[in-house]
CSV table of C-alpha atoms in Angstrom, one decimal:
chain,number,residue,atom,x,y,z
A,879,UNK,CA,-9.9,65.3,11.8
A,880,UNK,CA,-7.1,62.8,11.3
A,881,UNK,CA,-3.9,65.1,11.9
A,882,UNK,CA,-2.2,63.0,9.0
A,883,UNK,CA,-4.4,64.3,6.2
A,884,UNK,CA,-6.7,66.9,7.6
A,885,UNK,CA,-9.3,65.3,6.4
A,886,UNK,CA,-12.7,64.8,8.4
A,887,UNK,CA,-13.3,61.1,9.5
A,888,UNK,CA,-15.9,59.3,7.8
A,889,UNK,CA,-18.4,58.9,11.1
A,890,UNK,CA,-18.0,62.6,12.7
A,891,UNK,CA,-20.8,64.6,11.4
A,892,UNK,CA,-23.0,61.3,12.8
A,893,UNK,CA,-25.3,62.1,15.1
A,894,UNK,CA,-24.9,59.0,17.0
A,895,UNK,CA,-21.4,58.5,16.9
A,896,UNK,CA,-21.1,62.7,18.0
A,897,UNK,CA,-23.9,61.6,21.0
A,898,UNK,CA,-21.5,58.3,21.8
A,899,UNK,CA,-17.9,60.3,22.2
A,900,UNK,CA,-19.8,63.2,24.3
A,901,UNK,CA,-21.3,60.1,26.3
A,902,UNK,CA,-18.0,58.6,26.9
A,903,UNK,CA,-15.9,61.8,27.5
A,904,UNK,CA,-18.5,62.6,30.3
A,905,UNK,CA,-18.5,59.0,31.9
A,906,UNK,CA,-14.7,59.4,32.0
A,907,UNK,CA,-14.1,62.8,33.4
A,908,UNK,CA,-16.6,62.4,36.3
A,909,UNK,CA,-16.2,60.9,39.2
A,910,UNK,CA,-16.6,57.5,40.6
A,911,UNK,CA,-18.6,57.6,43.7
A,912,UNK,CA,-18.5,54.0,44.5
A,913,UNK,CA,-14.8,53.5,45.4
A,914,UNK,CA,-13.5,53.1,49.3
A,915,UNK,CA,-13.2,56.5,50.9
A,916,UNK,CA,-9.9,57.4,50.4
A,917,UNK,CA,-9.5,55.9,46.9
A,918,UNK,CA,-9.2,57.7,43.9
A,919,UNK,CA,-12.8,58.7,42.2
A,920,UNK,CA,-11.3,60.6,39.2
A,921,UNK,CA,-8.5,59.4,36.1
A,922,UNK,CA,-6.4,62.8,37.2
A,923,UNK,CA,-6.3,61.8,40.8
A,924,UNK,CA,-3.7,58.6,39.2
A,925,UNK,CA,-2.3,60.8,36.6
A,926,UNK,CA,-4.5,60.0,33.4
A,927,UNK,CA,-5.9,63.1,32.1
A,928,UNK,CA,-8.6,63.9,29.1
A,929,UNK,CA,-6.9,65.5,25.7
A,930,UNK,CA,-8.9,68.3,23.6
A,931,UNK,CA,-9.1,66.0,21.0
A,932,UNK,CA,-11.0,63.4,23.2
A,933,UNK,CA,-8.2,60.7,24.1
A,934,UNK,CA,-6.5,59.9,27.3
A,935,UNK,CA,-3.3,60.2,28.5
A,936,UNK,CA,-0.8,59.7,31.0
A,937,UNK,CA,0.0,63.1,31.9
A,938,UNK,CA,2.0,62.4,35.5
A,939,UNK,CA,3.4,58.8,35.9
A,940,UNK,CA,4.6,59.3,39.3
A,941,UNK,CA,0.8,59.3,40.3
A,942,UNK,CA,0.0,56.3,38.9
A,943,UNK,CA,3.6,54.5,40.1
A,944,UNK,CA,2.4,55.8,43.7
A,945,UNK,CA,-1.2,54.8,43.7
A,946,UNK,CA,-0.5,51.3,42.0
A,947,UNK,CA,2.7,51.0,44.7
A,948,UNK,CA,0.2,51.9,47.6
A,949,UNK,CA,-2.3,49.8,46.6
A,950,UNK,CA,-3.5,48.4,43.3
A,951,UNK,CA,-6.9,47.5,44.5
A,952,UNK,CA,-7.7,51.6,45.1
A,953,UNK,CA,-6.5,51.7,41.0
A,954,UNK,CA,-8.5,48.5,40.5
A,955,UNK,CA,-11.5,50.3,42.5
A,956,UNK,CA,-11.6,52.7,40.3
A,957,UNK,CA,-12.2,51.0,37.0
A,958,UNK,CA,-14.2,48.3,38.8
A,959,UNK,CA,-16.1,48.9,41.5
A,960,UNK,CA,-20.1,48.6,40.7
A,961,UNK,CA,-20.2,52.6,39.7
A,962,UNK,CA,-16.6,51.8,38.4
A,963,UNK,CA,-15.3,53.4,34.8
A,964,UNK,CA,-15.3,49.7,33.2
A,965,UNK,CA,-18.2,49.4,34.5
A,966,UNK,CA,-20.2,52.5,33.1
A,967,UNK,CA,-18.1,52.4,29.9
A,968,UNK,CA,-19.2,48.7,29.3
A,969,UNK,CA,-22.9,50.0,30.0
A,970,UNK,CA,-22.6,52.5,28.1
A,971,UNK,CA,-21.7,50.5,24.6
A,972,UNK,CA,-24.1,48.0,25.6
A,973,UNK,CA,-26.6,50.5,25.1
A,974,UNK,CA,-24.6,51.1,21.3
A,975,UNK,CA,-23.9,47.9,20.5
A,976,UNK,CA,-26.6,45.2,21.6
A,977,UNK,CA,-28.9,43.5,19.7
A,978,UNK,CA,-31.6,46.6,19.1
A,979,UNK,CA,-29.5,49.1,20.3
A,980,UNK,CA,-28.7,52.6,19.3
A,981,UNK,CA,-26.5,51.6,16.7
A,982,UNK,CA,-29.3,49.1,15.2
A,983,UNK,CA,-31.9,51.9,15.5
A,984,UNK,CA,-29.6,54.0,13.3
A,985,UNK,CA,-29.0,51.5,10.8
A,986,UNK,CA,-32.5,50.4,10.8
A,987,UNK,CA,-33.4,54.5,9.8
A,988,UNK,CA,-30.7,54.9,7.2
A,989,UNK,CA,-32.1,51.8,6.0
A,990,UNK,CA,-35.5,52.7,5.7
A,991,UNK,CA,-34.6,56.0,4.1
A,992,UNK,CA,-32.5,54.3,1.3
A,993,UNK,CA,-35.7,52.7,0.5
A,994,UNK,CA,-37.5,55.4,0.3
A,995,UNK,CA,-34.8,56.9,-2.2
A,996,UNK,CA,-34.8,54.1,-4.1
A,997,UNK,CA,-38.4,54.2,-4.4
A,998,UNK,CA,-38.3,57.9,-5.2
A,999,UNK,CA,-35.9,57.5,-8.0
A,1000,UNK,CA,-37.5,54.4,-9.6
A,1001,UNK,CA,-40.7,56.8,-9.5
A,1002,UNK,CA,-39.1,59.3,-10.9
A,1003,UNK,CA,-37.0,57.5,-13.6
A,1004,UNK,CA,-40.9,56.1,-14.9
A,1005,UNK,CA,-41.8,59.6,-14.8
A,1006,UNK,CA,-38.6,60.6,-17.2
A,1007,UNK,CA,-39.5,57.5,-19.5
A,1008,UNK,CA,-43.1,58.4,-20.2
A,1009,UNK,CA,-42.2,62.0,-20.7
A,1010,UNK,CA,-39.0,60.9,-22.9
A,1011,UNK,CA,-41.6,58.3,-25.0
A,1012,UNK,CA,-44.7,61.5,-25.4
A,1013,UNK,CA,-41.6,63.6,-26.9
A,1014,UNK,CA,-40.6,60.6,-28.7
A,1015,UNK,CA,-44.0,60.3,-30.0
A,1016,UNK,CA,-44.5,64.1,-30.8
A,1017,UNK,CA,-41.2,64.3,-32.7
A,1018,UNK,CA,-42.2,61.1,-34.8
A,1019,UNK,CA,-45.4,63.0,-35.4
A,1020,UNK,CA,-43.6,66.9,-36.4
A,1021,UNK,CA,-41.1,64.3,-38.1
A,1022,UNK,CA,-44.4,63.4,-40.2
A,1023,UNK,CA,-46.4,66.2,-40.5
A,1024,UNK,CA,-42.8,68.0,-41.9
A,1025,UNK,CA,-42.6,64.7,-44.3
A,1026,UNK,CA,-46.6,65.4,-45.4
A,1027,UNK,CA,-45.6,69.5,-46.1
A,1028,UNK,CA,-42.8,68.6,-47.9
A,1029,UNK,CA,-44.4,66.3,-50.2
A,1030,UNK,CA,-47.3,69.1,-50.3
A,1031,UNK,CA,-44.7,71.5,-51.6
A,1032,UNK,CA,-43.4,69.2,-54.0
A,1033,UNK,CA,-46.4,68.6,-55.2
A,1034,UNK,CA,-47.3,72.6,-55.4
A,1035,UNK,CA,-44.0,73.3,-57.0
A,1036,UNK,CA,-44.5,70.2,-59.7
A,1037,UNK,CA,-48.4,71.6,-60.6
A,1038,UNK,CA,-46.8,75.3,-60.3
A,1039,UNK,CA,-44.3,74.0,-63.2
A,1040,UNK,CA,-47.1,72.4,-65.6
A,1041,UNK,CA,-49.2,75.7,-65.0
A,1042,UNK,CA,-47.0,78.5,-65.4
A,1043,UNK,CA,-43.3,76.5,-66.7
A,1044,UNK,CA,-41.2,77.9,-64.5
C-alpha cells in the first residue's frame, strides 16, 4: 500500500515481485556466516533493523557509530565478505534481472498469454460477424417475406373490393 493514497501498488499482487521481496527480506535478516569471528553476522548486531512494511532502518545509531569506530572492515565484512549481504543481494537480482531470468520468464508468459487473448478475441469477433451477417440475412429475408404478404393483402383487399364493393 502507498501510505499517501492507500492505494495498492501496481506490482504487489505479482507473483514474482511477492517471491522477490520475501527473497530479499530473508537474505537480509539472516545471518552472515562468512565474517571474522567476532564480527557482526546480522544488520541488528550494527543497529539496522527490518520494518513490518519491508524496509530497513536505523533503529540504534550508537551501534553502528561503535562498530564503524572499532573497525570498519567488521561493517565492511559484513556486506562484503564472499557470503556477505552485497554479495547475496547482488546474486539474488542477478537471478531477477539477467538476460533469461526470472523477470524475462515472466514477461515471456504474460506475453505469450496476450497472444493467446488476442487470438481468442479475433476468433471470437469472426464468430460475432458471421452470426451478426446470418441475422442480417434473416431479417432482409422476414423484411421480404413481410413486403410479399403485404402486397398479398393488397392484392386480397383490391379483388375483395371488385367482388363484393366494399
Amino acid at each position: 500500500m502507498n501510505p499517501e493514497n492507500k492505494t495498492r501498488e501496481i506490482l504487489a499482487s505479482d507473483q514474482l515481485f511477492k517471491g522477490l521481496k520475501i527473497d530479499m527480506r530473508s537474505l537480509m535478516g539472516s545471518a552472515v556466516t562468512s565474517v571474522s569471528a567476532g564480527n557482526p553476522s546480522l544488520l541488528s548486531e550494527i543497529g539496522i533493523k527490518a520494518n513490518s512494511d519491508g524496509t530497513l532502518s536505523l533503529s540504534d545509531s550508537s551501534k553502528l557509530e561503535d562498530a564503524l569506530a572499532s573497525d570498519v572492515r567488521k561493517v565492511s565484512d559484513l556486506f562484503n565478505s564472499s557470503d556477505g549481504l552485497a554479495v547475496r543481494l547482488s546474486s539474488l537480482l542477478e537471478t531477477f534481472t539477467s538476460y533469461g531470468g526470472e523477470i524475462d520468464i515472466a514477461r515471456d508468459g504474460t506475453q505469450d498469454q496476450l497472444t493467446n487473448v488476442r487470438t481468442a478475441l479475433t476468433r471470437t469477433n469472426a464468430q460475432i460477424d458471421r452470426r451478426v451477417e446470418a441475422f442480417r440475412l434473416q431479417f432482409e429475408a422476414l423484411q421480404s417475406a413481410l413486403n410479399r404478404i403485404s402486397l398479398q393483402s393488397q392484392a386480397i383487399s383490391r379483388l375483395s373490393l371488385q367482388l363484393y364493393g366494399y
